[in-house]
N, CA, C and O atoms as a CHARMM CRD file, in Angstrom:
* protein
*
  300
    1    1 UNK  N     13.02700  10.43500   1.56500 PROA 1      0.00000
    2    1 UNK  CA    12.28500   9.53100   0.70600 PROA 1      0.00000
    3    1 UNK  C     10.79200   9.79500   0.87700 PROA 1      0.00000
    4    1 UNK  O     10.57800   9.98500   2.07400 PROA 1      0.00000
    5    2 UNK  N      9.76000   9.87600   0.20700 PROA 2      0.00000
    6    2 UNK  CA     8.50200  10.01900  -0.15000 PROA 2      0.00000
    7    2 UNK  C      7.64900   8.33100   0.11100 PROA 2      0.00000
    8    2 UNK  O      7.99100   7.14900   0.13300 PROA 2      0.00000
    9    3 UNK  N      6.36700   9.14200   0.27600 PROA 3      0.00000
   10    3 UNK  CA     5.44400   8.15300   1.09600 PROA 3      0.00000
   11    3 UNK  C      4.67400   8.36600  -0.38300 PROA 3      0.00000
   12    3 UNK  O      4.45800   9.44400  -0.93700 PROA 3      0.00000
   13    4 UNK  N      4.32100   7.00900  -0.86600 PROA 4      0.00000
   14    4 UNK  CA     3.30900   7.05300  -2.39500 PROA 4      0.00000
   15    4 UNK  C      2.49300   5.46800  -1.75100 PROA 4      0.00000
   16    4 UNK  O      2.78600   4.36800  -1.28300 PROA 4      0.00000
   17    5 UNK  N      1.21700   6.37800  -2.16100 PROA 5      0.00000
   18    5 UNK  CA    -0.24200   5.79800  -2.32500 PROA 5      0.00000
   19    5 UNK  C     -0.27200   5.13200  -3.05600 PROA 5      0.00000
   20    5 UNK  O      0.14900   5.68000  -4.07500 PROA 5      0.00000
   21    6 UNK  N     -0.63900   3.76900  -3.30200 PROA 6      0.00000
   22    6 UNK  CA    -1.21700   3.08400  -4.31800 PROA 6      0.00000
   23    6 UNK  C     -2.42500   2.50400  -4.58500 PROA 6      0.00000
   24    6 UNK  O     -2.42500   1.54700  -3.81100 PROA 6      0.00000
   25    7 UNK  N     -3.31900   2.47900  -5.10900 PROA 7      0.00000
   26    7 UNK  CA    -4.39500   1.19000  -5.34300 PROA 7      0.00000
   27    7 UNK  C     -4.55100  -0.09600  -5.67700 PROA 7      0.00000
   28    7 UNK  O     -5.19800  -0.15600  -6.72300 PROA 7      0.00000
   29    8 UNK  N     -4.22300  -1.27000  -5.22600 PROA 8      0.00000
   30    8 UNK  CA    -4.10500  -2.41000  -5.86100 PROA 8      0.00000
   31    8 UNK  C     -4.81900  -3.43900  -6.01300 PROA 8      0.00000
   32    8 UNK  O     -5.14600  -4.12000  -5.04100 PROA 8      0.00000
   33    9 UNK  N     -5.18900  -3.73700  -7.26300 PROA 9      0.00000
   34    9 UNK  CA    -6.07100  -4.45400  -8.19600 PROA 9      0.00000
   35    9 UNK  C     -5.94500  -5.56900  -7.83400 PROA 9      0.00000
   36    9 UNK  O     -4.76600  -5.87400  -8.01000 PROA 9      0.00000
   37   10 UNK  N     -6.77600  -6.79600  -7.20500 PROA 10     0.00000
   38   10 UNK  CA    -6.30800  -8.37800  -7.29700 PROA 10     0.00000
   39   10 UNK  C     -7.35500  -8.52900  -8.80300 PROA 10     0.00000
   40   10 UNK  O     -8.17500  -7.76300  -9.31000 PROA 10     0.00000
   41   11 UNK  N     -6.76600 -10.13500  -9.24400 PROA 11     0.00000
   42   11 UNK  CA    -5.69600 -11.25000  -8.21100 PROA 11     0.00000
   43   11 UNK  C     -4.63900 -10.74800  -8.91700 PROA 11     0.00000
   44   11 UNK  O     -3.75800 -11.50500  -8.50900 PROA 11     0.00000
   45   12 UNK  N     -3.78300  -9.58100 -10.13200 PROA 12     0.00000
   46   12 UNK  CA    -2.57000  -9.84300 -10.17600 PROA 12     0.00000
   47   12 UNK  C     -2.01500  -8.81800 -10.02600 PROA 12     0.00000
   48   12 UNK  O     -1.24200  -8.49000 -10.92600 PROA 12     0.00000
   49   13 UNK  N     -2.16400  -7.96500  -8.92700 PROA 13     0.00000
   50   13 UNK  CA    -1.79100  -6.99800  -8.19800 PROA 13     0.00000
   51   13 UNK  C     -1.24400  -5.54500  -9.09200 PROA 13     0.00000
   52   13 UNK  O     -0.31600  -4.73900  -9.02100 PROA 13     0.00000
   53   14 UNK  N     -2.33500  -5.77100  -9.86600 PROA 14     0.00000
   54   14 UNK  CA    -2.37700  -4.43200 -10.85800 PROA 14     0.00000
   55   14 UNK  C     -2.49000  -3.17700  -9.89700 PROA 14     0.00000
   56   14 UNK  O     -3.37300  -3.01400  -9.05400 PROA 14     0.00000
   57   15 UNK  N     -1.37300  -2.26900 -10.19100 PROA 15     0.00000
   58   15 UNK  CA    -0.98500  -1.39300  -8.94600 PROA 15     0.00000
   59   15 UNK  C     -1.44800   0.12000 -10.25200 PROA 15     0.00000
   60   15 UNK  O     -1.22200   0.34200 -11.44200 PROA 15     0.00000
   61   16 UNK  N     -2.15200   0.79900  -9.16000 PROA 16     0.00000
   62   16 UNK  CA    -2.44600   2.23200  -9.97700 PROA 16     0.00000
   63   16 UNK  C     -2.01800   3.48900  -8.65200 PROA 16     0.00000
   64   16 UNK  O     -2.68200   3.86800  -7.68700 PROA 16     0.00000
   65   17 UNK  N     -0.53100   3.91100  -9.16500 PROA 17     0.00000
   66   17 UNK  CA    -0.24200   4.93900  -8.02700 PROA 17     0.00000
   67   17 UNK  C     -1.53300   6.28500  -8.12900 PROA 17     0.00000
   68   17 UNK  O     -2.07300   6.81300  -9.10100 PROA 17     0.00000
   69   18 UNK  N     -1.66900   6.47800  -6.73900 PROA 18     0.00000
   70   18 UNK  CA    -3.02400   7.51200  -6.80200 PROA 18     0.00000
   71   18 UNK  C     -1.93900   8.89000  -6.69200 PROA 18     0.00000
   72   18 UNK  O     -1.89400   9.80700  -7.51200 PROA 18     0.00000
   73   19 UNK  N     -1.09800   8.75900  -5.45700 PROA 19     0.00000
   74   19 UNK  CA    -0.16200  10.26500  -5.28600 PROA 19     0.00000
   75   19 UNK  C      1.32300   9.93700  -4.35500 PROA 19     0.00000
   76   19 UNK  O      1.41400   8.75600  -4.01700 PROA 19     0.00000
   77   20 UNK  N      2.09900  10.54600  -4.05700 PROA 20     0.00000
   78   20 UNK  CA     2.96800  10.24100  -3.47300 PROA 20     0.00000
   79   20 UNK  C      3.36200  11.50200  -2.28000 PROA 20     0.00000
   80   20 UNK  O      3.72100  12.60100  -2.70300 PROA 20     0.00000
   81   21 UNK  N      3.27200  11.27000  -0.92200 PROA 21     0.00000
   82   21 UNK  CA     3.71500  12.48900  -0.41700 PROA 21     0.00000
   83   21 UNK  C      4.83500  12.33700   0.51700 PROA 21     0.00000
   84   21 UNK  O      5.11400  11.17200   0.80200 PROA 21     0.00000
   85   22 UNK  N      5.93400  13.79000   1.35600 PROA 22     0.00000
   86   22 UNK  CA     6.94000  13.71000   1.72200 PROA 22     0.00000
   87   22 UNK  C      6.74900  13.41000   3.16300 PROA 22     0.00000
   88   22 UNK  O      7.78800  12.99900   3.67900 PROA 22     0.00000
   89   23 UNK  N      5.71900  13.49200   3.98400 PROA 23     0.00000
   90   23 UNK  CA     5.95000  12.61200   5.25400 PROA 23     0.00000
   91   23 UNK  C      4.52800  11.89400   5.54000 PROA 23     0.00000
   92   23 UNK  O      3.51100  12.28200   4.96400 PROA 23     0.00000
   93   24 UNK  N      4.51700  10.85300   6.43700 PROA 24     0.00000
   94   24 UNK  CA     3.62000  10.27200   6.75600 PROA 24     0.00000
   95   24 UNK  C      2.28700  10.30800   7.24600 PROA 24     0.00000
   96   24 UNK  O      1.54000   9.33400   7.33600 PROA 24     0.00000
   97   25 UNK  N      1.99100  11.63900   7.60100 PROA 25     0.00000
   98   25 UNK  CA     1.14400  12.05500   8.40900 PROA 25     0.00000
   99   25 UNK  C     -0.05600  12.44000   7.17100 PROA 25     0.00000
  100   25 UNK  O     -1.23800  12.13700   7.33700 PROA 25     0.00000
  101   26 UNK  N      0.43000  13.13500   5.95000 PROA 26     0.00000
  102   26 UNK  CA    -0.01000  13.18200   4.85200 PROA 26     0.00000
  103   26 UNK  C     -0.83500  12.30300   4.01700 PROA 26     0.00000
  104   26 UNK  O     -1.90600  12.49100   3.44000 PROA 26     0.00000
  105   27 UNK  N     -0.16600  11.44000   4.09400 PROA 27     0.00000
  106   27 UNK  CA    -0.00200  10.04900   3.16900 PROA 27     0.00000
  107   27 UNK  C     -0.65400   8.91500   3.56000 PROA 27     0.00000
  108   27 UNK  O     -1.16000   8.00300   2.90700 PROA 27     0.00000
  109   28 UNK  N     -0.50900   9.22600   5.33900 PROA 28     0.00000
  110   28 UNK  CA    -1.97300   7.93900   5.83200 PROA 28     0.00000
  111   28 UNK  C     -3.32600   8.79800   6.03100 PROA 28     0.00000
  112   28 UNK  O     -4.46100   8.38500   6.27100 PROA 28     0.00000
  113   29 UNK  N     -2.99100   9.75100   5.90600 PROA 29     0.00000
  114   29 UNK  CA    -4.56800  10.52400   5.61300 PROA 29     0.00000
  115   29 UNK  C     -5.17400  10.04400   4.11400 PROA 29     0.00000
  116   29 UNK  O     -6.38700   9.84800   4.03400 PROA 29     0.00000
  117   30 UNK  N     -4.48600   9.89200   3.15600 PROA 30     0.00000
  118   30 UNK  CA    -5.61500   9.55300   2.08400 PROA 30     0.00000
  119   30 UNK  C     -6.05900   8.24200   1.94400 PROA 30     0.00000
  120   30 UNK  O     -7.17600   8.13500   1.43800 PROA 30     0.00000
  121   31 UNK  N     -5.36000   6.98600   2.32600 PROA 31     0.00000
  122   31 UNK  CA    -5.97600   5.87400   2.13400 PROA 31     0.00000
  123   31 UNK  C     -7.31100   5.80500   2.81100 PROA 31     0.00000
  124   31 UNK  O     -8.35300   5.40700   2.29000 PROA 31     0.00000
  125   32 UNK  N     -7.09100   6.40600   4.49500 PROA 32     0.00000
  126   32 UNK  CA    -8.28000   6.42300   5.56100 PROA 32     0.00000
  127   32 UNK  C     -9.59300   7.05400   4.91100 PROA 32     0.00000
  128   32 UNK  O    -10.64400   6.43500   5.07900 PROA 32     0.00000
  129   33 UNK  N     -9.61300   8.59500   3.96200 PROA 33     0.00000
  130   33 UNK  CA   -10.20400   8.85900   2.99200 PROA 33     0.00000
  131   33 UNK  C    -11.09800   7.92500   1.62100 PROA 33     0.00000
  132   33 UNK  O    -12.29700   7.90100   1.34500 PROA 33     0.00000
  133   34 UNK  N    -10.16900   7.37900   1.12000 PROA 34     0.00000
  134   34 UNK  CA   -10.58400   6.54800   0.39500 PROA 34     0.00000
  135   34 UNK  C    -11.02200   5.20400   0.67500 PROA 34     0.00000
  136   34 UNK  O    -11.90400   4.75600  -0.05700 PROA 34     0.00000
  137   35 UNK  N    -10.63400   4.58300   1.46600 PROA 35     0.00000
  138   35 UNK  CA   -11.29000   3.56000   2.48400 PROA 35     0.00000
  139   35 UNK  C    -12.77000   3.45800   3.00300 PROA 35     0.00000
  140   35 UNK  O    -13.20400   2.33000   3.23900 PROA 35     0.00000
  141   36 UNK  N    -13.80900   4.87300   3.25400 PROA 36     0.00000
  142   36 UNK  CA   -14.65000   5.56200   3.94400 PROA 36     0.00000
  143   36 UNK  C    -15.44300   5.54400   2.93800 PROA 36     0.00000
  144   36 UNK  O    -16.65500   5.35500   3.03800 PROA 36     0.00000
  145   37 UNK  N    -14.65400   5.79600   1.56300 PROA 37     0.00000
  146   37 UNK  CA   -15.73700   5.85200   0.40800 PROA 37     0.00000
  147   37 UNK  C    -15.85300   4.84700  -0.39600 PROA 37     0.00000
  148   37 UNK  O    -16.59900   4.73800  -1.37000 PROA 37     0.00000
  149   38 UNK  N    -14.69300   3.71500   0.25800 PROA 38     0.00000
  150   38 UNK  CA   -15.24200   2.28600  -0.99100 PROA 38     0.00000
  151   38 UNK  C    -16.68700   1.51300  -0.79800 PROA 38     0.00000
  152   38 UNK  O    -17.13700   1.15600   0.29100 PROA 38     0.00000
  153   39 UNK  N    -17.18600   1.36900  -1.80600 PROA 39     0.00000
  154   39 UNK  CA   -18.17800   0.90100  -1.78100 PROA 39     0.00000
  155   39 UNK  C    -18.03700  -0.78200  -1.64300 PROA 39     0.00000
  156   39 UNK  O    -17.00500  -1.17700  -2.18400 PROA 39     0.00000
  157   40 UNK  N    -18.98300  -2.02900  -0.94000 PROA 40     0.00000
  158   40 UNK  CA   -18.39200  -3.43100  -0.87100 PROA 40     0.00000
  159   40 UNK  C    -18.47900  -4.06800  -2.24600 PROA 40     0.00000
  160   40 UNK  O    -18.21300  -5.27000  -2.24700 PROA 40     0.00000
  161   41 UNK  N    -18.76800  -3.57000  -3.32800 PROA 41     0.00000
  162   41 UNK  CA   -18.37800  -4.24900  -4.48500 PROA 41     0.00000
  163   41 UNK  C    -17.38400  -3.31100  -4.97600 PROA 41     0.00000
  164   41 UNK  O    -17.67000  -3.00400  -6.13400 PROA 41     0.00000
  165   42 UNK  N    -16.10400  -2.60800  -4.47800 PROA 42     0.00000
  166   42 UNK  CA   -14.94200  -2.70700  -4.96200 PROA 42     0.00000
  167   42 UNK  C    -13.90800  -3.32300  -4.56200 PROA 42     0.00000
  168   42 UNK  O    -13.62900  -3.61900  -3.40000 PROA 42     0.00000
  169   43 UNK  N    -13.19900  -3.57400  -5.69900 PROA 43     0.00000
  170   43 UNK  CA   -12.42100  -5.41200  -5.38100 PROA 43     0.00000
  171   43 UNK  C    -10.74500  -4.83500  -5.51600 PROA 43     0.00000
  172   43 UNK  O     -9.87100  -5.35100  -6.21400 PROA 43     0.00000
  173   44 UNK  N    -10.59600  -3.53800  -4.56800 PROA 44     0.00000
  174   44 UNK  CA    -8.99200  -3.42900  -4.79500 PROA 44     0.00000
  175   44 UNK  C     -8.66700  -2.48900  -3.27200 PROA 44     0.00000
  176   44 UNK  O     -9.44000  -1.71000  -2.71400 PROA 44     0.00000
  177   45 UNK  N     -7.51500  -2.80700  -2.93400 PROA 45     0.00000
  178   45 UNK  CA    -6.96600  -2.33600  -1.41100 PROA 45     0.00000
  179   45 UNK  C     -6.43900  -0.87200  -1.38100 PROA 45     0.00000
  180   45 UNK  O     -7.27000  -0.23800  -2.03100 PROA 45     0.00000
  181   46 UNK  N     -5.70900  -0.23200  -1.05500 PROA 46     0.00000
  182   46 UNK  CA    -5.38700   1.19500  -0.43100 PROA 46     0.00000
  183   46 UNK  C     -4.07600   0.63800   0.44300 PROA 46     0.00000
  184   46 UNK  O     -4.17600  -0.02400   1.47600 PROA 46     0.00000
  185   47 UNK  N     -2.61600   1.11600  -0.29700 PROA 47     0.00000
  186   47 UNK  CA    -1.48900   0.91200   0.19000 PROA 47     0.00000
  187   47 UNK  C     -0.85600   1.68300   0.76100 PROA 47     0.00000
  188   47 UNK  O     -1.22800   2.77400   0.33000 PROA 47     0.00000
  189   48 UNK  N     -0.20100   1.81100   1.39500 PROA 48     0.00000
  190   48 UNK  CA     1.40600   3.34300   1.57200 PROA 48     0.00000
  191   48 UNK  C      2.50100   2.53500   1.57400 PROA 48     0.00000
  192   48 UNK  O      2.56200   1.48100   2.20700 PROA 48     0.00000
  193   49 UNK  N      3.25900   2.92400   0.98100 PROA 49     0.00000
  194   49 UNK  CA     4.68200   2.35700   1.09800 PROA 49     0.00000
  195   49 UNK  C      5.45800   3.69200   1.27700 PROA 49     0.00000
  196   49 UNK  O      5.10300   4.84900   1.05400 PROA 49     0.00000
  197   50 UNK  N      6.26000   3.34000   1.60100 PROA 50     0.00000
  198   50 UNK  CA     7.96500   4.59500   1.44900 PROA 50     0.00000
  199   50 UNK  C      8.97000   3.56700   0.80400 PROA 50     0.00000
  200   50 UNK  O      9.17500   2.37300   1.02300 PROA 50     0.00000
  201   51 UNK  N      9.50500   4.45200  -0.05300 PROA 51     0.00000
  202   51 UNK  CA    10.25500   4.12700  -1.11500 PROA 51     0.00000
  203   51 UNK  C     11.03000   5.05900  -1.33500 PROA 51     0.00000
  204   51 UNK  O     10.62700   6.19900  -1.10700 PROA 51     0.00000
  205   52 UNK  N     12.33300   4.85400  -1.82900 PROA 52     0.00000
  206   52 UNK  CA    13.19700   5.81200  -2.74800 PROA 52     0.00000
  207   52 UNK  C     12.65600   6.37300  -4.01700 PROA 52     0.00000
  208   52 UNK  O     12.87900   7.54200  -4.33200 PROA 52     0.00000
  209   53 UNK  N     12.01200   5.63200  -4.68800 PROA 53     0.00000
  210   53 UNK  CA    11.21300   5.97000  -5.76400 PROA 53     0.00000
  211   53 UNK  C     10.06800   4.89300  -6.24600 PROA 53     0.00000
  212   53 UNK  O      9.70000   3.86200  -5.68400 PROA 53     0.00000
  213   54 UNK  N      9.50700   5.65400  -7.83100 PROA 54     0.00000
  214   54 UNK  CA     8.10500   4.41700  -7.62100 PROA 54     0.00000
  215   54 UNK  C      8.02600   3.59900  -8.24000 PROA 54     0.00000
  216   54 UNK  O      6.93300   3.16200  -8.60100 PROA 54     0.00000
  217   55 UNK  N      9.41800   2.97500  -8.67000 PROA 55     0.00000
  218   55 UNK  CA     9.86400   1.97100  -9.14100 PROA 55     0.00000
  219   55 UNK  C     10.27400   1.23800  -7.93200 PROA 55     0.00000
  220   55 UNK  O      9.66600   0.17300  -8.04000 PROA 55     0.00000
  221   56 UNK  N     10.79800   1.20800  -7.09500 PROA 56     0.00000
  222   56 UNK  CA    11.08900   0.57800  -5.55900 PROA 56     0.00000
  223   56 UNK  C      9.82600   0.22400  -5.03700 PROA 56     0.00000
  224   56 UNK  O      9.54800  -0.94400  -4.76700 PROA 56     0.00000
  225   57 UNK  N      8.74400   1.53100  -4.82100 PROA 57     0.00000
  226   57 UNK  CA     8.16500   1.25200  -4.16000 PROA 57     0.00000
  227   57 UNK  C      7.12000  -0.16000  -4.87900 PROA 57     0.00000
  228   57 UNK  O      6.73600  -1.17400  -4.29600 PROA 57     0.00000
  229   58 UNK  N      6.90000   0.23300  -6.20800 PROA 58     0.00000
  230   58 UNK  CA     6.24600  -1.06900  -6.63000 PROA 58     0.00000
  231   58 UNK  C      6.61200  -2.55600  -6.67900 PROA 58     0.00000
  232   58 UNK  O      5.97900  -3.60400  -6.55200 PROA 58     0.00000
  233   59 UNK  N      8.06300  -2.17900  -6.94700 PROA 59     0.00000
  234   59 UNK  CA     8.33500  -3.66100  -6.23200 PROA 59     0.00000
  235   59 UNK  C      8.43900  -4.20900  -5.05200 PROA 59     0.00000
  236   59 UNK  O      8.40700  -5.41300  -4.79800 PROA 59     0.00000
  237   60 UNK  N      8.59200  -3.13000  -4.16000 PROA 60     0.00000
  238   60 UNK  CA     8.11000  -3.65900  -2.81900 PROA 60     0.00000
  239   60 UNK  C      6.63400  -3.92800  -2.53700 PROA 60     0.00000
  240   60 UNK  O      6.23800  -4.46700  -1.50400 PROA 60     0.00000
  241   61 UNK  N      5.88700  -3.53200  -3.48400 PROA 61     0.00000
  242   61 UNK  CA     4.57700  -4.01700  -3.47100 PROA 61     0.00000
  243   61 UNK  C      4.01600  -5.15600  -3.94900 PROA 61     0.00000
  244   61 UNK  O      2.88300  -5.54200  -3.66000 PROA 61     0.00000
  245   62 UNK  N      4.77600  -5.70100  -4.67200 PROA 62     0.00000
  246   62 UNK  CA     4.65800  -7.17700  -5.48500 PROA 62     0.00000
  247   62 UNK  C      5.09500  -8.46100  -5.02100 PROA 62     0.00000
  248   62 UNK  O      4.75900  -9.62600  -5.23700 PROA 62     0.00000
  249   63 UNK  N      6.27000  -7.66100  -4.04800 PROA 63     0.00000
  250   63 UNK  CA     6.78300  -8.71500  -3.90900 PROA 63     0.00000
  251   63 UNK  C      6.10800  -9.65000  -2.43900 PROA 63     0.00000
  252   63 UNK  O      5.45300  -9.03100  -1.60100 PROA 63     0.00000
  253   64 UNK  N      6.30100 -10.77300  -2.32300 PROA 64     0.00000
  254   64 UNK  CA     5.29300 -12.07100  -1.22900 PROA 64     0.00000
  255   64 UNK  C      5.92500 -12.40000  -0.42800 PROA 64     0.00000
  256   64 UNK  O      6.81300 -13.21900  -0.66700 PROA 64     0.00000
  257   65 UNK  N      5.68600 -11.78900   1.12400 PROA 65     0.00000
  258   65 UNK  CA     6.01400 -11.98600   1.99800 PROA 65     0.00000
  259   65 UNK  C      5.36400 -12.72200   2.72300 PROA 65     0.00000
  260   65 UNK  O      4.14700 -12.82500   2.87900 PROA 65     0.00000
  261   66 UNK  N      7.07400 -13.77700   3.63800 PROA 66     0.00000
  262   66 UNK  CA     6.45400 -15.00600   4.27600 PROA 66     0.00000
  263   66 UNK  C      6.00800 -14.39000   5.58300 PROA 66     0.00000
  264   66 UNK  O      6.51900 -13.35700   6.01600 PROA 66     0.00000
  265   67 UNK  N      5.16400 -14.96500   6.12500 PROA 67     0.00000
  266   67 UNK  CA     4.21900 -15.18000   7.25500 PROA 67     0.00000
  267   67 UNK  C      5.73900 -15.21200   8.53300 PROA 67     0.00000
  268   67 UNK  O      6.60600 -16.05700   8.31000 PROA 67     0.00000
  269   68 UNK  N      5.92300 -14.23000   9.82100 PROA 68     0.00000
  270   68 UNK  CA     7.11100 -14.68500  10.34300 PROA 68     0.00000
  271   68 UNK  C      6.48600 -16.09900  11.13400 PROA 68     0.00000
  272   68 UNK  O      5.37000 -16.56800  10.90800 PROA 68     0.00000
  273   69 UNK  N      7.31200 -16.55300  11.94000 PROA 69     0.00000
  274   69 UNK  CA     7.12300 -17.38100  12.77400 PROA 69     0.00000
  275   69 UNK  C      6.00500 -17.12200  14.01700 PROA 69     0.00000
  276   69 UNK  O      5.63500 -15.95600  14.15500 PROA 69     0.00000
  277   70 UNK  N      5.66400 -17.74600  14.57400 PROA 70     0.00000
  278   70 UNK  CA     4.89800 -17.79100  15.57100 PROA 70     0.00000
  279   70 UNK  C      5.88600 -17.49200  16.67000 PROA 70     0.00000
  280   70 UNK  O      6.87800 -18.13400  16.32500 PROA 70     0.00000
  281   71 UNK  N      6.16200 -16.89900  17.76000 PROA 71     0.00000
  282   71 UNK  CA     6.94800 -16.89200  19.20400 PROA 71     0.00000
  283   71 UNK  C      6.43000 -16.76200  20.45300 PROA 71     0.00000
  284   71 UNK  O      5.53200 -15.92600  20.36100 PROA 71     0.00000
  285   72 UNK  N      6.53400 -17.20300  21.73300 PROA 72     0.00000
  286   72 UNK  CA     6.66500 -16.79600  22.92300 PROA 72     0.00000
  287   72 UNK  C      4.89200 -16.94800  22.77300 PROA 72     0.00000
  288   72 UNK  O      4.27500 -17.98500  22.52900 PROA 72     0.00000
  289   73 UNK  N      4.17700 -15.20400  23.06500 PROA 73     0.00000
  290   73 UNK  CA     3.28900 -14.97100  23.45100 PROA 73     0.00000
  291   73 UNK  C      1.67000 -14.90000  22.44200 PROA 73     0.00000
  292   73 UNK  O      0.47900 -14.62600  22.59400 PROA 73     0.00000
  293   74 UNK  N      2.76700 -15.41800  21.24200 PROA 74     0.00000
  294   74 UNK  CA     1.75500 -15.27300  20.09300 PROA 74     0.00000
  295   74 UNK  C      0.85900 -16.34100  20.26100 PROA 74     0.00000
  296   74 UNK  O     -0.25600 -15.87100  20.03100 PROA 74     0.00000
  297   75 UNK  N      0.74900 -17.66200  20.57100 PROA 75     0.00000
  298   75 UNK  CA     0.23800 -18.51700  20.69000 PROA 75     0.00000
  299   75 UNK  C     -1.23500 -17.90200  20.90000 PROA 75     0.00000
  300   75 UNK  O     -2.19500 -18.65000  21.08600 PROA 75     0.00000
């Protein structure tokens, strides 16, 4: 499965895939890249997901994940 880059737009998480590559080492190199060159008036994040494809992966990008619990040492 492939590692794809995305850019995502708030507030309604307008997603613009930048590239998609086959292992990780690849693939967290370009956000760190593009990260270096955002300027503070741009108003959108730098993702990686792995996905089966980039229909998966975008919905794993949309979708709102709960906060886990607090445990043990987290306090």
């Amino acid at each position: 499965m492939p590692y794809f880059v995305y850019k995502n737009h708030p507030p309604f998480k307008q997603l613009e895939k930048i590239d998609d590559f086959p292992n990780f080492k690849e693939a967290g190199a370009l956000p760190k890249l593009w990260r270096t060159g955002m300027a503070e008036t741009d108003k959108y994040t730098v993702k990686v997901i792995f996905a089966e494809n980039e229909l998966e992966a975008e919905d794993l990008l949309t979708q709102v994940r709960e906060p886990e619990p607090m445990t043990g040492d987290d306090y």
